[in-house]
């Protein structure tokens, strides 16, 4: 693949979205957050196979994409929770539809 083609593939919004959705924990994070805001500890317990570092990286990428919002409540210790943005709610609906399609076989 030449350099121009590689740049075009990387810049393609559809390719970026599918690559993000193909990440191992993204679908499960979206599912957990689709019911409302979730504290980081509860989210980690809901995804027991995800290492904390991987979960943090996944959440950061979703924040960069405008899908997840991180809320810090000033307390001792600070409480951190995550929730879907409007864009995230839309994406969670799409992922849910794809899941239903896949389960129908």
PDB file of N, CA, C and O in Angstrom, residues 26-102:
ATOM      1  N   UNK A  26     -14.803  -1.938  23.670  1.00  0.00           N
ATOM      2  CA  UNK A  26     -15.670  -0.799  23.339  1.00  0.00           C
ATOM      3  C   UNK A  26     -17.150  -1.159  23.410  1.00  0.00           C
ATOM      4  O   UNK A  26     -17.942  -0.450  24.041  1.00  0.00           O
ATOM      5  N   UNK A  27     -17.556  -2.241  22.783  1.00  0.00           N
ATOM      6  CA  UNK A  27     -18.972  -2.631  22.802  1.00  0.00           C
ATOM      7  C   UNK A  27     -19.488  -2.857  24.208  1.00  0.00           C
ATOM      8  O   UNK A  27     -20.595  -2.432  24.552  1.00  0.00           O
ATOM      9  N   UNK A  28     -18.685  -3.498  25.038  1.00  0.00           N
ATOM     10  CA  UNK A  28     -19.112  -3.774  26.412  1.00  0.00           C
ATOM     11  C   UNK A  28     -19.176  -2.502  27.243  1.00  0.00           C
ATOM     12  O   UNK A  28     -20.075  -2.338  28.074  1.00  0.00           O
ATOM     13  N   UNK A  29     -18.244  -1.580  27.018  1.00  0.00           N
ATOM     14  CA  UNK A  29     -18.281  -0.296  27.720  1.00  0.00           C
ATOM     15  C   UNK A  29     -19.539   0.462  27.321  1.00  0.00           C
ATOM     16  O   UNK A  29     -20.262   0.999  28.178  1.00  0.00           O
ATOM     17  N   UNK A  30     -19.840   0.506  26.029  1.00  0.00           N
ATOM     18  CA  UNK A  30     -21.047   1.197  25.565  1.00  0.00           C
ATOM     19  C   UNK A  30     -22.297   0.574  26.182  1.00  0.00           C
ATOM     20  O   UNK A  30     -23.206   1.292  26.605  1.00  0.00           O
ATOM     21  N   UNK A  31     -22.334  -0.743  26.241  1.00  0.00           N
ATOM     22  CA  UNK A  31     -23.484  -1.427  26.831  1.00  0.00           C
ATOM     23  C   UNK A  31     -23.641  -1.048  28.309  1.00  0.00           C
ATOM     24  O   UNK A  31     -24.747  -0.739  28.760  1.00  0.00           O
ATOM     25  N   UNK A  32     -22.558  -1.059  29.053  1.00  0.00           N
ATOM     26  CA  UNK A  32     -22.618  -0.721  30.479  1.00  0.00           C
ATOM     27  C   UNK A  32     -23.057   0.719  30.697  1.00  0.00           C
ATOM     28  O   UNK A  32     -23.815   1.012  31.619  1.00  0.00           O
ATOM     29  N   UNK A  33     -22.586   1.625  29.857  1.00  0.00           N
ATOM     30  CA  UNK A  33     -22.916   3.039  30.026  1.00  0.00           C
ATOM     31  C   UNK A  33     -24.289   3.399  29.457  1.00  0.00           C
ATOM     32  O   UNK A  33     -24.803   4.474  29.735  1.00  0.00           O
ATOM     33  N   UNK A  34     -24.881   2.498  28.686  1.00  0.00           N
ATOM     34  CA  UNK A  34     -26.172   2.809  28.058  1.00  0.00           C
ATOM     35  C   UNK A  34     -27.307   2.923  29.069  1.00  0.00           C
ATOM     36  O   UNK A  34     -28.351   3.491  28.760  1.00  0.00           O
ATOM     37  N   UNK A  35     -27.111   2.416  30.271  1.00  0.00           N
ATOM     38  CA  UNK A  35     -28.154   2.510  31.294  1.00  0.00           C
ATOM     39  C   UNK A  35     -28.035   3.772  32.134  1.00  0.00           C
ATOM     40  O   UNK A  35     -28.894   4.043  32.959  1.00  0.00           O
ATOM     41  N   UNK A  36     -26.965   4.531  31.939  1.00  0.00           N
ATOM     42  CA  UNK A  36     -26.763   5.763  32.694  1.00  0.00           C
ATOM     43  C   UNK A  36     -25.335   5.855  33.201  1.00  0.00           C
ATOM     44  O   UNK A  36     -24.521   4.966  32.954  1.00  0.00           O
ATOM     45  N   UNK A  37     -25.029   6.942  33.907  1.00  0.00           N
ATOM     46  CA  UNK A  37     -23.666   7.138  34.402  1.00  0.00           C
ATOM     47  C   UNK A  37     -23.220   5.986  35.299  1.00  0.00           C
ATOM     48  O   UNK A  37     -24.019   5.421  36.049  1.00  0.00           O
ATOM     49  N   UNK A  38     -21.935   5.631  35.177  1.00  0.00           N
ATOM     50  CA  UNK A  38     -21.382   4.523  35.943  1.00  0.00           C
ATOM     51  C   UNK A  38     -20.051   4.965  36.546  1.00  0.00           C
ATOM     52  O   UNK A  38     -19.214   5.539  35.846  1.00  0.00           O
ATOM     53  N   UNK A  39     -19.882   4.693  37.833  1.00  0.00           N
ATOM     54  CA  UNK A  39     -18.605   4.985  38.487  1.00  0.00           C
ATOM     55  C   UNK A  39     -17.536   4.063  37.941  1.00  0.00           C
ATOM     56  O   UNK A  39     -17.807   2.926  37.546  1.00  0.00           O
ATOM     57  N   UNK A  40     -16.307   4.550  37.948  1.00  0.00           N
ATOM     58  CA  UNK A  40     -15.211   3.797  37.347  1.00  0.00           C
ATOM     59  C   UNK A  40     -15.012   2.436  38.000  1.00  0.00           C
ATOM     60  O   UNK A  40     -14.755   1.444  37.308  1.00  0.00           O
ATOM     61  N   UNK A  41     -15.149   2.332  39.306  1.00  0.00           N
ATOM     62  CA  UNK A  41     -14.985   1.051  39.985  1.00  0.00           C
ATOM     63  C   UNK A  41     -16.032   0.041  39.565  1.00  0.00           C
ATOM     64  O   UNK A  41     -15.737  -1.138  39.342  1.00  0.00           O
ATOM     65  N   UNK A  42     -17.273   0.494  39.454  1.00  0.00           N
ATOM     66  CA  UNK A  42     -18.354  -0.401  39.027  1.00  0.00           C
ATOM     67  C   UNK A  42     -18.142  -0.857  37.583  1.00  0.00           C
ATOM     68  O   UNK A  42     -18.381  -2.022  37.241  1.00  0.00           O
ATOM     69  N   UNK A  43     -17.668   0.055  36.765  1.00  0.00           N
ATOM     70  CA  UNK A  43     -17.395  -0.285  35.366  1.00  0.00           C
ATOM     71  C   UNK A  43     -16.299  -1.350  35.294  1.00  0.00           C
ATOM     72  O   UNK A  43     -16.421  -2.322  34.545  1.00  0.00           O
ATOM     73  N   UNK A  44     -15.268  -1.200  36.101  1.00  0.00           N
ATOM     74  CA  UNK A  44     -14.184  -2.194  36.126  1.00  0.00           C
ATOM     75  C   UNK A  44     -14.702  -3.552  36.592  1.00  0.00           C
ATOM     76  O   UNK A  44     -14.322  -4.590  36.049  1.00  0.00           O
ATOM     77  N   UNK A  45     -15.593  -3.566  37.584  1.00  0.00           N
ATOM     78  CA  UNK A  45     -16.155  -4.830  38.066  1.00  0.00           C
ATOM     79  C   UNK A  45     -17.069  -5.474  37.027  1.00  0.00           C
ATOM     80  O   UNK A  45     -17.167  -6.697  36.949  1.00  0.00           O
ATOM     81  N   UNK A  46     -17.725  -4.661  36.220  1.00  0.00           N
ATOM     82  CA  UNK A  46     -18.633  -5.182  35.190  1.00  0.00           C
ATOM     83  C   UNK A  46     -17.859  -5.821  34.034  1.00  0.00           C
ATOM     84  O   UNK A  46     -18.425  -6.612  33.279  1.00  0.00           O
ATOM     85  N   UNK A  47     -16.583  -5.476  33.905  1.00  0.00           N
ATOM     86  CA  UNK A  47     -15.737  -6.008  32.835  1.00  0.00           C
ATOM     87  C   UNK A  47     -14.527  -6.690  33.469  1.00  0.00           C
ATOM     88  O   UNK A  47     -13.398  -6.222  33.346  1.00  0.00           O
ATOM     89  N   UNK A  48     -14.754  -7.816  34.148  1.00  0.00           N
ATOM     90  CA  UNK A  48     -13.692  -8.431  34.948  1.00  0.00           C
ATOM     91  C   UNK A  48     -12.460  -8.883  34.158  1.00  0.00           C
ATOM     92  O   UNK A  48     -11.379  -8.970  34.720  1.00  0.00           O
ATOM     93  N   UNK A  49     -12.575  -9.118  32.879  1.00  0.00           N
ATOM     94  CA  UNK A  49     -11.417  -9.540  32.105  1.00  0.00           C
ATOM     95  C   UNK A  49     -10.558  -8.383  31.618  1.00  0.00           C
ATOM     96  O   UNK A  49      -9.464  -8.583  31.108  1.00  0.00           O
ATOM     97  N   UNK A  50     -11.054  -7.161  31.786  1.00  0.00           N
ATOM     98  CA  UNK A  50     -10.324  -5.985  31.300  1.00  0.00           C
ATOM     99  C   UNK A  50      -9.356  -5.496  32.372  1.00  0.00           C
ATOM    100  O   UNK A  50      -9.763  -5.218  33.495  1.00  0.00           O
ATOM    101  N   UNK A  51      -8.096  -5.402  32.005  1.00  0.00           N
ATOM    102  CA  UNK A  51      -7.129  -4.812  32.926  1.00  0.00           C
ATOM    103  C   UNK A  51      -7.453  -3.332  33.081  1.00  0.00           C
ATOM    104  O   UNK A  51      -7.951  -2.686  32.160  1.00  0.00           O
ATOM    105  N   UNK A  52      -7.176  -2.782  34.236  1.00  0.00           N
ATOM    106  CA  UNK A  52      -7.492  -1.375  34.535  1.00  0.00           C
ATOM    107  C   UNK A  52      -6.871  -0.441  33.492  1.00  0.00           C
ATOM    108  O   UNK A  52      -7.521   0.496  33.030  1.00  0.00           O
ATOM    109  N   UNK A  53      -5.625  -0.701  33.115  1.00  0.00           N
ATOM    110  CA  UNK A  53      -4.933   0.144  32.137  1.00  0.00           C
ATOM    111  C   UNK A  53      -5.651   0.120  30.787  1.00  0.00           C
ATOM    112  O   UNK A  53      -5.843   1.166  30.162  1.00  0.00           O
ATOM    113  N   UNK A  54      -6.067  -1.049  30.349  1.00  0.00           N
ATOM    114  CA  UNK A  54      -6.756  -1.183  29.063  1.00  0.00           C
ATOM    115  C   UNK A  54      -8.106  -0.473  29.116  1.00  0.00           C
ATOM    116  O   UNK A  54      -8.496   0.223  28.172  1.00  0.00           O
ATOM    117  N   UNK A  55      -8.811  -0.621  30.218  1.00  0.00           N
ATOM    118  CA  UNK A  55     -10.099   0.049  30.378  1.00  0.00           C
ATOM    119  C   UNK A  55      -9.922   1.569  30.358  1.00  0.00           C
ATOM    120  O   UNK A  55     -10.674   2.282  29.695  1.00  0.00           O
ATOM    121  N   UNK A  56      -8.910   2.061  31.053  1.00  0.00           N
ATOM    122  CA  UNK A  56      -8.627   3.504  31.066  1.00  0.00           C
ATOM    123  C   UNK A  56      -8.313   4.008  29.662  1.00  0.00           C
ATOM    124  O   UNK A  56      -8.829   5.050  29.240  1.00  0.00           O
ATOM    125  N   UNK A  57      -7.492   3.268  28.917  1.00  0.00           N
ATOM    126  CA  UNK A  57      -7.160   3.663  27.543  1.00  0.00           C
ATOM    127  C   UNK A  57      -8.393   3.659  26.649  1.00  0.00           C
ATOM    128  O   UNK A  57      -8.577   4.562  25.825  1.00  0.00           O
ATOM    129  N   UNK A  58      -9.243   2.662  26.811  1.00  0.00           N
ATOM    130  CA  UNK A  58     -10.478   2.579  26.024  1.00  0.00           C
ATOM    131  C   UNK A  58     -11.366   3.778  26.314  1.00  0.00           C
ATOM    132  O   UNK A  58     -11.893   4.422  25.397  1.00  0.00           O
ATOM    133  N   UNK A  59     -11.533   4.102  27.592  1.00  0.00           N
ATOM    134  CA  UNK A  59     -12.369   5.243  27.973  1.00  0.00           C
ATOM    135  C   UNK A  59     -11.784   6.553  27.451  1.00  0.00           C
ATOM    136  O   UNK A  59     -12.525   7.426  26.985  1.00  0.00           O
ATOM    137  N   UNK A  60     -10.474   6.697  27.489  1.00  0.00           N
ATOM    138  CA  UNK A  60      -9.840   7.918  26.967  1.00  0.00           C
ATOM    139  C   UNK A  60     -10.090   8.076  25.476  1.00  0.00           C
ATOM    140  O   UNK A  60     -10.390   9.170  25.000  1.00  0.00           O
ATOM    141  N   UNK A  61      -9.957   6.974  24.736  1.00  0.00           N
ATOM    142  CA  UNK A  61     -10.208   7.047  23.291  1.00  0.00           C
ATOM    143  C   UNK A  61     -11.663   7.410  23.006  1.00  0.00           C
ATOM    144  O   UNK A  61     -11.955   8.193  22.105  1.00  0.00           O
ATOM    145  N   UNK A  62     -12.571   6.830  23.771  1.00  0.00           N
ATOM    146  CA  UNK A  62     -13.987   7.146  23.588  1.00  0.00           C
ATOM    147  C   UNK A  62     -14.276   8.602  23.958  1.00  0.00           C
ATOM    148  O   UNK A  62     -15.136   9.237  23.351  1.00  0.00           O
ATOM    149  N   UNK A  63     -13.553   9.129  24.934  1.00  0.00           N
ATOM    150  CA  UNK A  63     -13.680  10.553  25.263  1.00  0.00           C
ATOM    151  C   UNK A  63     -13.183  11.404  24.096  1.00  0.00           C
ATOM    152  O   UNK A  63     -13.843  12.378  23.718  1.00  0.00           O
ATOM    153  N   UNK A  64     -12.026  11.043  23.542  1.00  0.00           N
ATOM    154  CA  UNK A  64     -11.474  11.782  22.403  1.00  0.00           C
ATOM    155  C   UNK A  64     -12.428  11.770  21.217  1.00  0.00           C
ATOM    156  O   UNK A  64     -12.496  12.732  20.463  1.00  0.00           O
ATOM    157  N   UNK A  65     -13.169  10.681  21.065  1.00  0.00           N
ATOM    158  CA  UNK A  65     -14.138  10.554  19.969  1.00  0.00           C
ATOM    159  C   UNK A  65     -15.442  11.286  20.255  1.00  0.00           C
ATOM    160  O   UNK A  65     -16.326  11.323  19.401  1.00  0.00           O
ATOM    161  N   UNK A  66     -15.590  11.820  21.462  1.00  0.00           N
ATOM    162  CA  UNK A  66     -16.817  12.527  21.816  1.00  0.00           C
ATOM    163  C   UNK A  66     -17.966  11.599  22.147  1.00  0.00           C
ATOM    164  O   UNK A  66     -19.129  11.994  22.085  1.00  0.00           O
ATOM    165  N   UNK A  67     -17.667  10.360  22.522  1.00  0.00           N
ATOM    166  CA  UNK A  67     -18.686   9.349  22.791  1.00  0.00           C
ATOM    167  C   UNK A  67     -18.959   9.221  24.294  1.00  0.00           C
ATOM    168  O   UNK A  67     -20.082   8.951  24.705  1.00  0.00           O
ATOM    169  N   UNK A  68     -17.924   9.425  25.101  1.00  0.00           N
ATOM    170  CA  UNK A  68     -18.020   9.267  26.551  1.00  0.00           C
ATOM    171  C   UNK A  68     -17.554  10.553  27.218  1.00  0.00           C
ATOM    172  O   UNK A  68     -16.637  11.218  26.746  1.00  0.00           O
ATOM    173  N   UNK A  69     -18.203  10.879  28.316  1.00  0.00           N
ATOM    174  CA  UNK A  69     -17.823  12.033  29.120  1.00  0.00           C
ATOM    175  C   UNK A  69     -17.377  11.546  30.499  1.00  0.00           C
ATOM    176  O   UNK A  69     -18.007  10.668  31.087  1.00  0.00           O
ATOM    177  N   UNK A  70     -16.279  12.094  30.986  1.00  0.00           N
ATOM    178  CA  UNK A  70     -15.743  11.756  32.313  1.00  0.00           C
ATOM    179  C   UNK A  70     -16.129  12.867  33.266  1.00  0.00           C
ATOM    180  O   UNK A  70     -15.860  14.046  33.007  1.00  0.00           O
ATOM    181  N   UNK A  71     -16.768  12.501  34.377  1.00  0.00           N
ATOM    182  CA  UNK A  71     -17.214  13.475  35.370  1.00  0.00           C
ATOM    183  C   UNK A  71     -16.505  13.184  36.686  1.00  0.00           C
ATOM    184  O   UNK A  71     -16.568  12.064  37.190  1.00  0.00           O
ATOM    185  N   UNK A  72     -15.821  14.200  37.212  1.00  0.00           N
ATOM    186  CA  UNK A  72     -15.142  14.066  38.494  1.00  0.00           C
ATOM    187  C   UNK A  72     -15.908  14.885  39.516  1.00  0.00           C
ATOM    188  O   UNK A  72     -16.118  16.082  39.343  1.00  0.00           O
ATOM    189  N   UNK A  73     -16.352  14.227  40.574  1.00  0.00           N
ATOM    190  CA  UNK A  73     -17.046  14.900  41.657  1.00  0.00           C
ATOM    191  C   UNK A  73     -16.024  15.210  42.743  1.00  0.00           C
ATOM    192  O   UNK A  73     -15.365  14.291  43.247  1.00  0.00           O
ATOM    193  N   UNK A  74     -15.876  16.485  43.092  1.00  0.00           N
ATOM    194  CA  UNK A  74     -14.882  16.826  44.109  1.00  0.00           C
ATOM    195  C   UNK A  74     -15.307  16.303  45.486  1.00  0.00           C
ATOM    196  O   UNK A  74     -16.275  16.777  46.071  1.00  0.00           O
ATOM    197  N   UNK A  75     -14.644  15.290  45.926  1.00  0.00           N
ATOM    198  CA  UNK A  75     -14.877  14.707  47.236  1.00  0.00           C
ATOM    199  C   UNK A  75     -13.566  14.067  47.664  1.00  0.00           C
ATOM    200  O   UNK A  75     -12.590  14.110  46.935  1.00  0.00           O
ATOM    201  N   UNK A  76     -13.553  13.491  48.831  1.00  0.00           N
ATOM    202  CA  UNK A  76     -12.339  12.815  49.296  1.00  0.00           C
ATOM    203  C   UNK A  76     -12.665  11.358  49.513  1.00  0.00           C
ATOM    204  O   UNK A  76     -13.443  11.039  50.403  1.00  0.00           O
ATOM    205  N   UNK A  77     -12.139  10.441  48.722  1.00  0.00           N
ATOM    206  CA  UNK A  77     -11.394  10.679  47.478  1.00  0.00           C
ATOM    207  C   UNK A  77     -12.343  11.124  46.368  1.00  0.00           C
ATOM    208  O   UNK A  77     -13.556  10.919  46.474  1.00  0.00           O
ATOM    209  N   UNK A  78     -11.801  11.720  45.310  1.00  0.00           N
ATOM    210  CA  UNK A  78     -12.668  12.169  44.214  1.00  0.00           C
ATOM    211  C   UNK A  78     -13.424  10.989  43.599  1.00  0.00           C
ATOM    212  O   UNK A  78     -12.869   9.908  43.439  1.00  0.00           O
ATOM    213  N   UNK A  79     -14.685  11.212  43.289  1.00  0.00           N
ATOM    214  CA  UNK A  79     -15.503  10.184  42.633  1.00  0.00           C
ATOM    215  C   UNK A  79     -15.469  10.447  41.135  1.00  0.00           C
ATOM    216  O   UNK A  79     -15.673  11.578  40.691  1.00  0.00           O
ATOM    217  N   UNK A  80     -15.183   9.407  40.368  1.00  0.00           N
ATOM    218  CA  UNK A  80     -15.124   9.528  38.908  1.00  0.00           C
ATOM    219  C   UNK A  80     -16.194   8.627  38.326  1.00  0.00           C
ATOM    220  O   UNK A  80     -16.305   7.458  38.693  1.00  0.00           O
ATOM    221  N   UNK A  81     -16.991   9.203  37.441  1.00  0.00           N
ATOM    222  CA  UNK A  81     -17.967   8.396  36.727  1.00  0.00           C
ATOM    223  C   UNK A  81     -17.926   8.767  35.256  1.00  0.00           C
ATOM    224  O   UNK A  81     -17.411   9.811  34.876  1.00  0.00           O
ATOM    225  N   UNK A  82     -18.460   7.867  34.464  1.00  0.00           N
ATOM    226  CA  UNK A  82     -18.489   8.046  33.020  1.00  0.00           C
ATOM    227  C   UNK A  82     -19.928   7.951  32.548  1.00  0.00           C
ATOM    228  O   UNK A  82     -20.725   7.217  33.116  1.00  0.00           O
ATOM    229  N   UNK A  83     -20.230   8.713  31.504  1.00  0.00           N
ATOM    230  CA  UNK A  83     -21.559   8.625  30.893  1.00  0.00           C
ATOM    231  C   UNK A  83     -21.427   8.869  29.402  1.00  0.00           C
ATOM    232  O   UNK A  83     -20.463   9.471  28.925  1.00  0.00           O
ATOM    233  N   UNK A  84     -22.416   8.383  28.691  1.00  0.00           N
ATOM    234  CA  UNK A  84     -22.444   8.582  27.247  1.00  0.00           C
ATOM    235  C   UNK A  84     -22.854  10.011  26.927  1.00  0.00           C
ATOM    236  O   UNK A  84     -23.730  10.583  27.580  1.00  0.00           O
ATOM    237  N   UNK A  85     -22.247  10.587  25.920  1.00  0.00           N
ATOM    238  CA  UNK A  85     -22.689  11.860  25.376  1.00  0.00           C
ATOM    239  C   UNK A  85     -23.864  11.570  24.438  1.00  0.00           C
ATOM    240  O   UNK A  85     -24.207  10.400  24.216  1.00  0.00           O
ATOM    241  N   UNK A  86     -24.454  12.601  23.867  1.00  0.00           N
ATOM    242  CA  UNK A  86     -25.532  12.387  22.885  1.00  0.00           C
ATOM    243  C   UNK A  86     -25.013  11.538  21.722  1.00  0.00           C
ATOM    244  O   UNK A  86     -25.704  10.636  21.239  1.00  0.00           O
ATOM    245  N   UNK A  87     -23.798  11.796  21.317  1.00  0.00           N
ATOM    246  CA  UNK A  87     -23.169  11.011  20.245  1.00  0.00           C
ATOM    247  C   UNK A  87     -22.984   9.559  20.685  1.00  0.00           C
ATOM    248  O   UNK A  87     -23.180   8.626  19.911  1.00  0.00           O
ATOM    249  N   UNK A  88     -22.644   9.367  21.947  1.00  0.00           N
ATOM    250  CA  UNK A  88     -22.467   8.025  22.497  1.00  0.00           C
ATOM    251  C   UNK A  88     -23.772   7.257  22.578  1.00  0.00           C
ATOM    252  O   UNK A  88     -23.816   6.052  22.316  1.00  0.00           O
ATOM    253  N   UNK A  89     -24.853   7.944  22.947  1.00  0.00           N
ATOM    254  CA  UNK A  89     -26.169   7.306  22.996  1.00  0.00           C
ATOM    255  C   UNK A  89     -26.563   6.830  21.605  1.00  0.00           C
ATOM    256  O   UNK A  89     -27.065   5.715  21.431  1.00  0.00           O
ATOM    257  N   UNK A  90     -26.300   7.665  20.617  1.00  0.00           N
ATOM    258  CA  UNK A  90     -26.594   7.288  19.224  1.00  0.00           C
ATOM    259  C   UNK A  90     -25.773   6.051  18.827  1.00  0.00           C
ATOM    260  O   UNK A  90     -26.303   5.099  18.244  1.00  0.00           O
ATOM    261  N   UNK A  91     -24.487   6.055  19.159  1.00  0.00           N
ATOM    262  CA  UNK A  91     -23.623   4.928  18.815  1.00  0.00           C
ATOM    263  C   UNK A  91     -24.040   3.663  19.564  1.00  0.00           C
ATOM    264  O   UNK A  91     -24.064   2.573  18.978  1.00  0.00           O
ATOM    265  N   UNK A  92     -24.409   3.788  20.829  1.00  0.00           N
ATOM    266  CA  UNK A  92     -24.848   2.615  21.599  1.00  0.00           C
ATOM    267  C   UNK A  92     -26.092   1.998  20.961  1.00  0.00           C
ATOM    268  O   UNK A  92     -26.237   0.773  20.931  1.00  0.00           O
ATOM    269  N   UNK A  93     -26.971   2.825  20.428  1.00  0.00           N
ATOM    270  CA  UNK A  93     -28.154   2.312  19.734  1.00  0.00           C
ATOM    271  C   UNK A  93     -27.779   1.535  18.485  1.00  0.00           C
ATOM    272  O   UNK A  93     -28.360   0.484  18.184  1.00  0.00           O
ATOM    273  N   UNK A  94     -26.788   2.030  17.761  1.00  0.00           N
ATOM    274  CA  UNK A  94     -26.323   1.343  16.557  1.00  0.00           C
ATOM    275  C   UNK A  94     -25.695   0.006  16.926  1.00  0.00           C
ATOM    276  O   UNK A  94     -25.976  -1.024  16.304  1.00  0.00           O
ATOM    277  N   UNK A  95     -24.858   0.009  17.959  1.00  0.00           N
ATOM    278  CA  UNK A  95     -24.209  -1.232  18.406  1.00  0.00           C
ATOM    279  C   UNK A  95     -25.258  -2.231  18.878  1.00  0.00           C
ATOM    280  O   UNK A  95     -25.180  -3.425  18.585  1.00  0.00           O
ATOM    281  N   UNK A  96     -26.285  -1.758  19.562  1.00  0.00           N
ATOM    282  CA  UNK A  96     -27.365  -2.627  20.025  1.00  0.00           C
ATOM    283  C   UNK A  96     -28.093  -3.258  18.836  1.00  0.00           C
ATOM    284  O   UNK A  96     -28.418  -4.449  18.858  1.00  0.00           O
ATOM    285  N   UNK A  97     -28.332  -2.467  17.799  1.00  0.00           N
ATOM    286  CA  UNK A  97     -28.991  -2.995  16.595  1.00  0.00           C
ATOM    287  C   UNK A  97     -28.118  -4.045  15.907  1.00  0.00           C
ATOM    288  O   UNK A  97     -28.617  -5.078  15.459  1.00  0.00           O
ATOM    289  N   UNK A  98     -26.817  -3.805  15.845  1.00  0.00           N
ATOM    290  CA  UNK A  98     -25.901  -4.774  15.235  1.00  0.00           C
ATOM    291  C   UNK A  98     -25.877  -6.051  16.068  1.00  0.00           C
ATOM    292  O   UNK A  98     -25.890  -7.170  15.533  1.00  0.00           O
ATOM    293  N   UNK A  99     -25.885  -5.918  17.389  1.00  0.00           N
ATOM    294  CA  UNK A  99     -25.911  -7.089  18.284  1.00  0.00           C
ATOM    295  C   UNK A  99     -27.169  -7.913  18.039  1.00  0.00           C
ATOM    296  O   UNK A  99     -27.104  -9.138  17.919  1.00  0.00           O
ATOM    297  N   UNK A 100     -28.316  -7.239  17.963  1.00  0.00           N
ATOM    298  CA  UNK A 100     -29.577  -7.951  17.712  1.00  0.00           C
ATOM    299  C   UNK A 100     -29.525  -8.664  16.363  1.00  0.00           C
ATOM    300  O   UNK A 100     -29.976  -9.812  16.246  1.00  0.00           O
ATOM    301  N   UNK A 101     -28.978  -8.014  15.362  1.00  0.00           N
ATOM    302  CA  UNK A 101     -28.843  -8.620  14.031  1.00  0.00           C
ATOM    303  C   UNK A 101     -27.968  -9.867  14.104  1.00  0.00           C
ATOM    304  O   UNK A 101     -28.311 -10.924  13.553  1.00  0.00           O
ATOM    305  N   UNK A 102     -26.842  -9.760  14.802  1.00  0.00           N
ATOM    306  CA  UNK A 102     -25.914 -10.890  14.902  1.00  0.00           C
ATOM    307  C   UNK A 102     -26.530 -12.069  15.674  1.00  0.00           C
ATOM    308  O   UNK A 102     -26.319 -13.226  15.317  1.00  0.00           O
TER     309      UNK A 102
END
